JSON list of C-alpha atoms and ligand atoms in Angstrom, two decimals:
[
{"chain": "A", "resi": 25, "resn": "MET", "atom": "CA", "xyz": [61.96, 38.36, 37.13]},
{"chain": "A", "resi": 26, "resn": "SER", "atom": "CA", "xyz": [65.51, 39.61, 37.56]},
{"chain": "A", "resi": 27, "resn": "LEU", "atom": "CA", "xyz": [67.69, 40.83, 34.72]},
{"chain": "A", "resi": 28, "resn": "THR", "atom": "CA", "xyz": [70.34, 38.33, 35.73]},
{"chain": "A", "resi": 29, "resn": "GLY", "atom": "CA", "xyz": [68.07, 35.29, 35.99]},
{"chain": "A", "resi": 30, "resn": "THR", "atom": "CA", "xyz": [68.58, 31.91, 34.37]},
{"chain": "A", "resi": 31, "resn": "TYR", "atom": "CA", "xyz": [67.75, 31.37, 30.70]},
{"chain": "A", "resi": 32, "resn": "ASP", "atom": "CA", "xyz": [64.50, 29.41, 30.35]},
{"chain": "A", "resi": 33, "resn": "PRO", "atom": "CA", "xyz": [64.80, 26.97, 27.41]},
{"chain": "A", "resi": 34, "resn": "GLN", "atom": "CA", "xyz": [61.02, 26.70, 27.28]},
{"chain": "A", "resi": 35, "resn": "ASN", "atom": "CA", "xyz": [60.53, 30.34, 26.22]},
{"chain": "A", "resi": 36, "resn": "ILE", "atom": "CA", "xyz": [58.53, 30.81, 23.03]},
{"chain": "A", "resi": 37, "resn": "PHE", "atom": "CA", "xyz": [61.47, 31.89, 20.86]},
{"chain": "A", "resi": 38, "resn": "ALA", "atom": "CA", "xyz": [63.55, 28.87, 21.96]},
{"chain": "A", "resi": 39, "resn": "LYS", "atom": "CA", "xyz": [60.61, 26.73, 20.82]},
{"chain": "A", "resi": 40, "resn": "ILE", "atom": "CA", "xyz": [60.55, 28.55, 17.46]},
{"chain": "A", "resi": 41, "resn": "ILE", "atom": "CA", "xyz": [64.32, 27.93, 17.03]},
{"chain": "A", "resi": 42, "resn": "ARG", "atom": "CA", "xyz": [63.80, 24.22, 17.76]},
{"chain": "A", "resi": 43, "resn": "GLY", "atom": "CA", "xyz": [60.87, 24.10, 15.32]},
{"chain": "A", "resi": 44, "resn": "GLU", "atom": "CA", "xyz": [58.42, 23.11, 18.05]},
{"chain": "A", "resi": 45, "resn": "ILE", "atom": "CA", "xyz": [56.07, 25.96, 17.17]},
{"chain": "A", "resi": 46, "resn": "PRO", "atom": "CA", "xyz": [55.66, 27.63, 13.78]},
{"chain": "A", "resi": 47, "resn": "ALA", "atom": "CA", "xyz": [56.88, 31.06, 12.73]},
{"chain": "A", "resi": 48, "resn": "VAL", "atom": "CA", "xyz": [56.70, 32.99, 9.47]},
{"chain": "A", "resi": 49, "resn": "LYS", "atom": "CA", "xyz": [60.41, 33.12, 8.71]},
{"chain": "A", "resi": 50, "resn": "VAL", "atom": "CA", "xyz": [62.19, 35.86, 6.78]},
{"chain": "A", "resi": 51, "resn": "TYR", "atom": "CA", "xyz": [65.86, 34.95, 7.18]},
{"chain": "A", "resi": 52, "resn": "GLU", "atom": "CA", "xyz": [67.83, 32.11, 8.74]},
{"chain": "A", "resi": 53, "resn": "ASP", "atom": "CA", "xyz": [71.48, 31.12, 8.97]},
{"chain": "A", "resi": 54, "resn": "ASP", "atom": "CA", "xyz": [73.57, 29.10, 11.44]},
{"chain": "A", "resi": 55, "resn": "THR", "atom": "CA", "xyz": [73.55, 31.87, 14.03]},
{"chain": "A", "resi": 56, "resn": "VAL", "atom": "CA", "xyz": [70.34, 33.91, 13.73]},
{"chain": "A", "resi": 57, "resn": "LEU", "atom": "CA", "xyz": [66.69, 33.62, 12.82]},
{"chain": "A", "resi": 58, "resn": "SER", "atom": "CA", "xyz": [64.34, 36.38, 11.68]},
{"chain": "A", "resi": 59, "resn": "PHE", "atom": "CA", "xyz": [60.56, 36.06, 11.54]},
{"chain": "A", "resi": 60, "resn": "MET", "atom": "CA", "xyz": [57.40, 38.14, 11.49]},
{"chain": "A", "resi": 61, "resn": "ASP", "atom": "CA", "xyz": [56.05, 39.34, 14.82]},
{"chain": "A", "resi": 62, "resn": "VAL", "atom": "CA", "xyz": [52.67, 37.66, 15.27]},
{"chain": "A", "resi": 63, "resn": "PHE", "atom": "CA", "xyz": [51.30, 40.70, 17.19]},
{"chain": "A", "resi": 64, "resn": "PRO", "atom": "CA", "xyz": [52.68, 43.38, 14.86]},
{"chain": "A", "resi": 65, "resn": "GLN", "atom": "CA", "xyz": [52.83, 47.01, 15.91]},
{"chain": "A", "resi": 66, "resn": "SER", "atom": "CA", "xyz": [52.89, 47.98, 12.22]},
{"chain": "A", "resi": 67, "resn": "GLU", "atom": "CA", "xyz": [52.88, 46.33, 8.81]},
{"chain": "A", "resi": 68, "resn": "GLY", "atom": "CA", "xyz": [56.15, 44.43, 8.43]},
{"chain": "A", "resi": 69, "resn": "HIS", "atom": "CA", "xyz": [57.09, 44.25, 12.14]},
{"chain": "A", "resi": 70, "resn": "THR", "atom": "CA", "xyz": [59.92, 41.73, 12.14]},
{"chain": "A", "resi": 71, "resn": "LEU", "atom": "CA", "xyz": [62.05, 40.16, 14.90]},
{"chain": "A", "resi": 72, "resn": "VAL", "atom": "CA", "xyz": [65.68, 39.05, 14.76]},
{"chain": "A", "resi": 73, "resn": "ILE", "atom": "CA", "xyz": [67.00, 36.58, 17.36]},
{"chain": "A", "resi": 74, "resn": "PRO", "atom": "CA", "xyz": [70.26, 34.72, 17.93]},
{"chain": "A", "resi": 75, "resn": "LYS", "atom": "CA", "xyz": [70.16, 30.92, 17.97]},
{"chain": "A", "resi": 76, "resn": "SER", "atom": "CA", "xyz": [72.43, 30.96, 21.02]},
{"chain": "A", "resi": 77, "resn": "GLU", "atom": "CA", "xyz": [70.88, 31.24, 24.47]},
{"chain": "A", "resi": 78, "resn": "ALA", "atom": "CA", "xyz": [70.73, 34.71, 26.01]},
{"chain": "A", "resi": 79, "resn": "ARG", "atom": "CA", "xyz": [67.99, 36.52, 27.91]},
{"chain": "A", "resi": 80, "resn": "ASN", "atom": "CA", "xyz": [68.94, 40.08, 27.10]},
{"chain": "A", "resi": 81, "resn": "LEU", "atom": "CA", "xyz": [71.61, 42.58, 26.05]},
{"chain": "A", "resi": 82, "resn": "LEU", "atom": "CA", "xyz": [73.41, 42.20, 29.37]},
{"chain": "A", "resi": 83, "resn": "ASP", "atom": "CA", "xyz": [74.12, 38.49, 29.14]},
{"chain": "A", "resi": 84, "resn": "ILE", "atom": "CA", "xyz": [74.61, 37.85, 25.42]},
{"chain": "A", "resi": 85, "resn": "ALA", "atom": "CA", "xyz": [78.20, 37.11, 24.33]},
{"chain": "A", "resi": 86, "resn": "PRO", "atom": "CA", "xyz": [79.75, 40.17, 22.64]},
{"chain": "A", "resi": 87, "resn": "ASP", "atom": "CA", "xyz": [80.47, 38.34, 19.37]},
{"chain": "A", "resi": 88, "resn": "ALA", "atom": "CA", "xyz": [76.88, 37.04, 19.22]},
{"chain": "A", "resi": 89, "resn": "LEU", "atom": "CA", "xyz": [75.60, 40.58, 19.83]},
{"chain": "A", "resi": 90, "resn": "GLN", "atom": "CA", "xyz": [77.78, 42.00, 17.08]},
{"chain": "A", "resi": 91, "resn": "ASN", "atom": "CA", "xyz": [76.50, 39.38, 14.67]},
{"chain": "A", "resi": 92, "resn": "LEU", "atom": "CA", "xyz": [72.90, 39.96, 15.78]},
{"chain": "A", "resi": 93, "resn": "ILE", "atom": "CA", "xyz": [72.96, 43.70, 15.13]},
{"chain": "A", "resi": 94, "resn": "VAL", "atom": "CA", "xyz": [74.64, 43.22, 11.74]},
{"chain": "A", "resi": 95, "resn": "LYS", "atom": "CA", "xyz": [71.93, 40.71, 10.75]},
{"chain": "A", "resi": 96, "resn": "THR", "atom": "CA", "xyz": [69.31, 43.13, 12.08]},
{"chain": "A", "resi": 97, "resn": "GLN", "atom": "CA", "xyz": [70.70, 45.74, 9.71]},
{"chain": "A", "resi": 98, "resn": "LEU", "atom": "CA", "xyz": [70.54, 43.23, 6.84]},
{"chain": "A", "resi": 99, "resn": "VAL", "atom": "CA", "xyz": [66.88, 42.42, 7.49]},
{"chain": "A", "resi": 100, "resn": "ALA", "atom": "CA", "xyz": [66.01, 46.09, 8.11]},
{"chain": "A", "resi": 101, "resn": "GLN", "atom": "CA", "xyz": [67.50, 46.97, 4.72]},
{"chain": "A", "resi": 102, "resn": "ALA", "atom": "CA", "xyz": [65.31, 44.31, 3.11]},
{"chain": "A", "resi": 103, "resn": "VAL", "atom": "CA", "xyz": [62.23, 45.56, 5.00]},
{"chain": "A", "resi": 104, "resn": "ASN", "atom": "CA", "xyz": [63.02, 49.05, 3.76]},
{"chain": "A", "resi": 105, "resn": "LYS", "atom": "CA", "xyz": [63.36, 47.94, 0.13]},
{"chain": "A", "resi": 106, "resn": "ALA", "atom": "CA", "xyz": [60.27, 45.73, 0.25]},
{"chain": "A", "resi": 107, "resn": "LEU", "atom": "CA", "xyz": [57.83, 47.97, 2.12]},
{"chain": "A", "resi": 108, "resn": "THR", "atom": "CA", "xyz": [59.31, 51.49, 1.66]},
{"chain": "A", "resi": 109, "resn": "PRO", "atom": "CA", "xyz": [58.20, 52.74, 5.09]},
{"chain": "A", "resi": 110, "resn": "ASP", "atom": "CA", "xyz": [58.74, 56.37, 6.07]},
{"chain": "A", "resi": 111, "resn": "GLY", "atom": "CA", "xyz": [60.85, 55.32, 9.04]},
{"chain": "A", "resi": 112, "resn": "ILE", "atom": "CA", "xyz": [62.09, 52.21, 10.85]},
{"chain": "A", "resi": 113, "resn": "ARG", "atom": "CA", "xyz": [62.48, 51.86, 14.60]},
{"chain": "A", "resi": 114, "resn": "ILE", "atom": "CA", "xyz": [64.88, 49.28, 16.00]},
{"chain": "A", "resi": 115, "resn": "ALA", "atom": "CA", "xyz": [63.83, 48.37, 19.55]},
{"chain": "A", "resi": 116, "resn": "GLN", "atom": "CA", "xyz": [65.16, 46.05, 22.21]},
{"chain": "A", "resi": 117, "resn": "PHE", "atom": "CA", "xyz": [63.88, 45.67, 25.80]},
{"chain": "A", "resi": 118, "resn": "ASN", "atom": "CA", "xyz": [65.69, 44.27, 28.84]},
{"chain": "A", "resi": 119, "resn": "GLY", "atom": "CA", "xyz": [63.58, 43.01, 31.72]},
{"chain": "A", "resi": 120, "resn": "GLU", "atom": "CA", "xyz": [59.85, 43.04, 32.34]},
{"chain": "A", "resi": 121, "resn": "PRO", "atom": "CA", "xyz": [59.64, 46.61, 33.74]},
{"chain": "A", "resi": 122, "resn": "ALA", "atom": "CA", "xyz": [61.37, 47.80, 30.54]},
{"chain": "A", "resi": 123, "resn": "GLY", "atom": "CA", "xyz": [58.73, 46.10, 28.38]},
{"chain": "A", "resi": 124, "resn": "GLN", "atom": "CA", "xyz": [60.35, 42.72, 27.66]},
{"chain": "A", "resi": 125, "resn": "THR", "atom": "CA", "xyz": [57.80, 39.91, 27.41]},
{"chain": "A", "resi": 126, "resn": "VAL", "atom": "CA", "xyz": [59.85, 37.10, 25.81]},
{"chain": "A", "resi": 127, "resn": "PHE", "atom": "CA", "xyz": [63.10, 36.32, 27.61]},
{"chain": "A", "resi": 128, "resn": "HIS", "atom": "CA", "xyz": [65.28, 35.40, 24.65]},
{"chain": "A", "resi": 129, "resn": "ILE", "atom": "CA", "xyz": [67.08, 38.48, 23.34]},
{"chain": "A", "resi": 130, "resn": "HIS", "atom": "CA", "xyz": [65.66, 39.97, 20.14]},
{"chain": "A", "resi": 131, "resn": "PHE", "atom": "CA", "xyz": [65.70, 43.13, 18.11]},
{"chain": "A", "resi": 132, "resn": "HIS", "atom": "CA", "xyz": [62.42, 44.52, 16.81]},
{"chain": "A", "resi": 133, "resn": "ILE", "atom": "CA", "xyz": [62.34, 46.02, 13.32]},
{"chain": "A", "resi": 134, "resn": "ILE", "atom": "CA", "xyz": [59.23, 48.21, 13.34]},
{"chain": "A", "resi": 135, "resn": "PRO", "atom": "CA", "xyz": [58.43, 50.06, 10.11]},
{"chain": "A", "resi": 136, "resn": "ALA", "atom": "CA", "xyz": [56.77, 53.47, 10.62]},
{"chain": "A", "resi": 137, "resn": "TYR", "atom": "CA", "xyz": [54.37, 54.94, 8.07]},
{"chain": "A", "resi": 138, "resn": "ASP", "atom": "CA", "xyz": [53.16, 58.53, 7.83]},
{"chain": "A", "resi": 139, "resn": "SER", "atom": "CA", "xyz": [49.74, 57.22, 6.80]},
{"chain": "A", "resi": 140, "resn": "GLN", "atom": "CA", "xyz": [49.30, 54.48, 9.41]},
{"chain": "A", "resi": 141, "resn": "SER", "atom": "CA", "xyz": [49.02, 54.60, 13.18]},
{"chain": "A", "resi": 142, "resn": "GLU", "atom": "CA", "xyz": [50.99, 52.07, 15.20]},
{"chain": "A", "resi": 143, "resn": "ALA", "atom": "CA", "xyz": [49.63, 49.50, 17.64]},
{"chain": "A", "resi": 144, "resn": "PRO", "atom": "CA", "xyz": [51.05, 49.59, 21.17]},
{"chain": "A", "resi": 145, "resn": "HIS", "atom": "CA", "xyz": [53.78, 47.13, 22.15]},
{"chain": "A", "resi": 146, "resn": "ALA", "atom": "CA", "xyz": [52.44, 43.62, 22.90]},
{"chain": "A", "resi": 147, "resn": "SER", "atom": "CA", "xyz": [48.88, 44.80, 22.26]},
{"chain": "A", "resi": 148, "resn": "GLY", "atom": "CA", "xyz": [47.52, 41.30, 21.75]},
{"chain": "A", "resi": 149, "resn": "GLN", "atom": "CA", "xyz": [46.08, 41.73, 18.21]},
{"chain": "A", "resi": 150, "resn": "MET", "atom": "CA", "xyz": [47.16, 38.59, 16.39]},
{"chain": "A", "resi": 151, "resn": "ALA", "atom": "CA", "xyz": [47.91, 39.05, 12.69]},
{"chain": "A", "resi": 152, "resn": "ASP", "atom": "CA", "xyz": [46.45, 36.94, 9.91]},
{"chain": "A", "resi": 153, "resn": "THR", "atom": "CA", "xyz": [49.03, 34.26, 8.99]},
{"chain": "A", "resi": 154, "resn": "ASP", "atom": "CA", "xyz": [48.46, 34.60, 5.24]},
{"chain": "A", "resi": 155, "resn": "LYS", "atom": "CA", "xyz": [49.08, 38.36, 5.45]},
{"chain": "A", "resi": 156, "resn": "LEU", "atom": "CA", "xyz": [52.30, 37.74, 7.41]},
{"chain": "A", "resi": 157, "resn": "LYS", "atom": "CA", "xyz": [53.41, 35.16, 4.83]},
{"chain": "A", "resi": 158, "resn": "ALA", "atom": "CA", "xyz": [52.78, 37.64, 1.99]},
{"chain": "A", "resi": 159, "resn": "LEU", "atom": "CA", "xyz": [54.81, 40.32, 3.78]},
{"chain": "A", "resi": 160, "resn": "ALA", "atom": "CA", "xyz": [57.60, 37.82, 4.51]},
{"chain": "A", "resi": 161, "resn": "GLU", "atom": "CA", "xyz": [57.78, 36.85, 0.82]},
{"chain": "A", "resi": 162, "resn": "ARG", "atom": "CA", "xyz": [58.20, 40.51, -0.16]},
{"chain": "A", "resi": 163, "resn": "ILE", "atom": "CA", "xyz": [60.97, 40.97, 2.44]},
{"chain": "A", "resi": 164, "resn": "LYS", "atom": "CA", "xyz": [62.72, 37.71, 1.50]},
{"chain": "A", "resi": 165, "resn": "ALA", "atom": "CA", "xyz": [62.77, 38.80, -2.15]},
{"chain": "A", "resi": 166, "resn": "GLU", "atom": "CA", "xyz": [65.02, 41.73, -1.12]},
{"chain": "A", "resi": 167, "resn": "LEU", "atom": "CA", "xyz": [67.52, 39.63, 0.87]},
{"chain": "B", "resi": 20, "resn": "5GP", "atom": "P1", "xyz": [59.35, 41.86, 23.83]},
{"chain": "B", "resi": 20, "resn": "5GP", "atom": "O1", "xyz": [58.09, 42.33, 24.50]},
{"chain": "B", "resi": 20, "resn": "5GP", "atom": "O2", "xyz": [59.94, 40.73, 24.61]},
{"chain": "B", "resi": 20, "resn": "5GP", "atom": "O3", "xyz": [60.31, 42.95, 23.49]},
{"chain": "B", "resi": 20, "resn": "5GP", "atom": "O4", "xyz": [58.91, 41.32, 22.41]},
{"chain": "B", "resi": 20, "resn": "5GP", "atom": "C1", "xyz": [58.36, 40.06, 22.21]},
{"chain": "B", "resi": 20, "resn": "5GP", "atom": "C2", "xyz": [57.66, 40.13, 20.89]},
{"chain": "B", "resi": 20, "resn": "5GP", "atom": "O5", "xyz": [57.35, 38.81, 20.51]},
{"chain": "B", "resi": 20, "resn": "5GP", "atom": "C3", "xyz": [56.35, 40.92, 20.92]},
{"chain": "B", "resi": 20, "resn": "5GP", "atom": "O6", "xyz": [56.40, 41.96, 19.96]},
{"chain": "B", "resi": 20, "resn": "5GP", "atom": "C4", "xyz": [55.30, 39.88, 20.60]},
{"chain": "B", "resi": 20, "resn": "5GP", "atom": "O7", "xyz": [54.29, 40.40, 19.78]},
{"chain": "B", "resi": 20, "resn": "5GP", "atom": "C5", "xyz": [56.09, 38.80, 19.90]},
{"chain": "B", "resi": 20, "resn": "5GP", "atom": "N1", "xyz": [55.57, 37.45, 20.10]},
{"chain": "B", "resi": 20, "resn": "5GP", "atom": "C6", "xyz": [55.09, 36.91, 21.24]},
{"chain": "B", "resi": 20, "resn": "5GP", "atom": "N2", "xyz": [54.76, 35.62, 21.04]},
{"chain": "B", "resi": 20, "resn": "5GP", "atom": "C7", "xyz": [55.04, 35.36, 19.75]},
{"chain": "B", "resi": 20, "resn": "5GP", "atom": "C8", "xyz": [54.91, 34.17, 18.95]},
{"chain": "B", "resi": 20, "resn": "5GP", "atom": "O8", "xyz": [54.46, 33.10, 19.39]},
{"chain": "B", "resi": 20, "resn": "5GP", "atom": "N3", "xyz": [55.30, 34.26, 17.66]},
{"chain": "B", "resi": 20, "resn": "5GP", "atom": "C9", "xyz": [55.80, 35.42, 17.13]},
{"chain": "B", "resi": 20, "resn": "5GP", "atom": "N4", "xyz": [56.16, 35.40, 15.85]},
{"chain": "B", "resi": 20, "resn": "5GP", "atom": "N5", "xyz": [55.94, 36.55, 17.84]},
{"chain": "B", "resi": 20, "resn": "5GP", "atom": "C10", "xyz": [55.56, 36.51, 19.15]}
]
């Protein structure tokens, strides 16, 4: 799949935006949505996506990208306050060979803990929904 391909409105994040499939939400406004990653690499792994259509960093409108990174900072600050990790990695992949698996642009907020090892990217271990909801409540309380 090319980096400059057409946006597929049937991708999983587009379905989450339209409410066609559920997500454990952390933050939402008119322009962005943030929710828990269902295959978390660490406790509190959160995603931030724009509501506008874009596949990756190369095709998103500059103003939407600016807004997206500012909202990513907002959610990351709440993750930090709620979960007090030892570090936080912000990740973003463009194109399948670079590790992208969902072709609607998103930033990953991945807390890092000295005491916990991290699962590999897209490892396939689905998290328990109740645990994700409990984490989301703690993060939301700091927003
Ligand atoms: P990418 O590989 O495109 O950078 O990241 C896609 C992320 O979306 C992965 O971390 C993956 O675990 C997550 N993901 C895939 N499908 C779903 C889903 O249906 N719901 C949620 N909440 N996350 C998903």
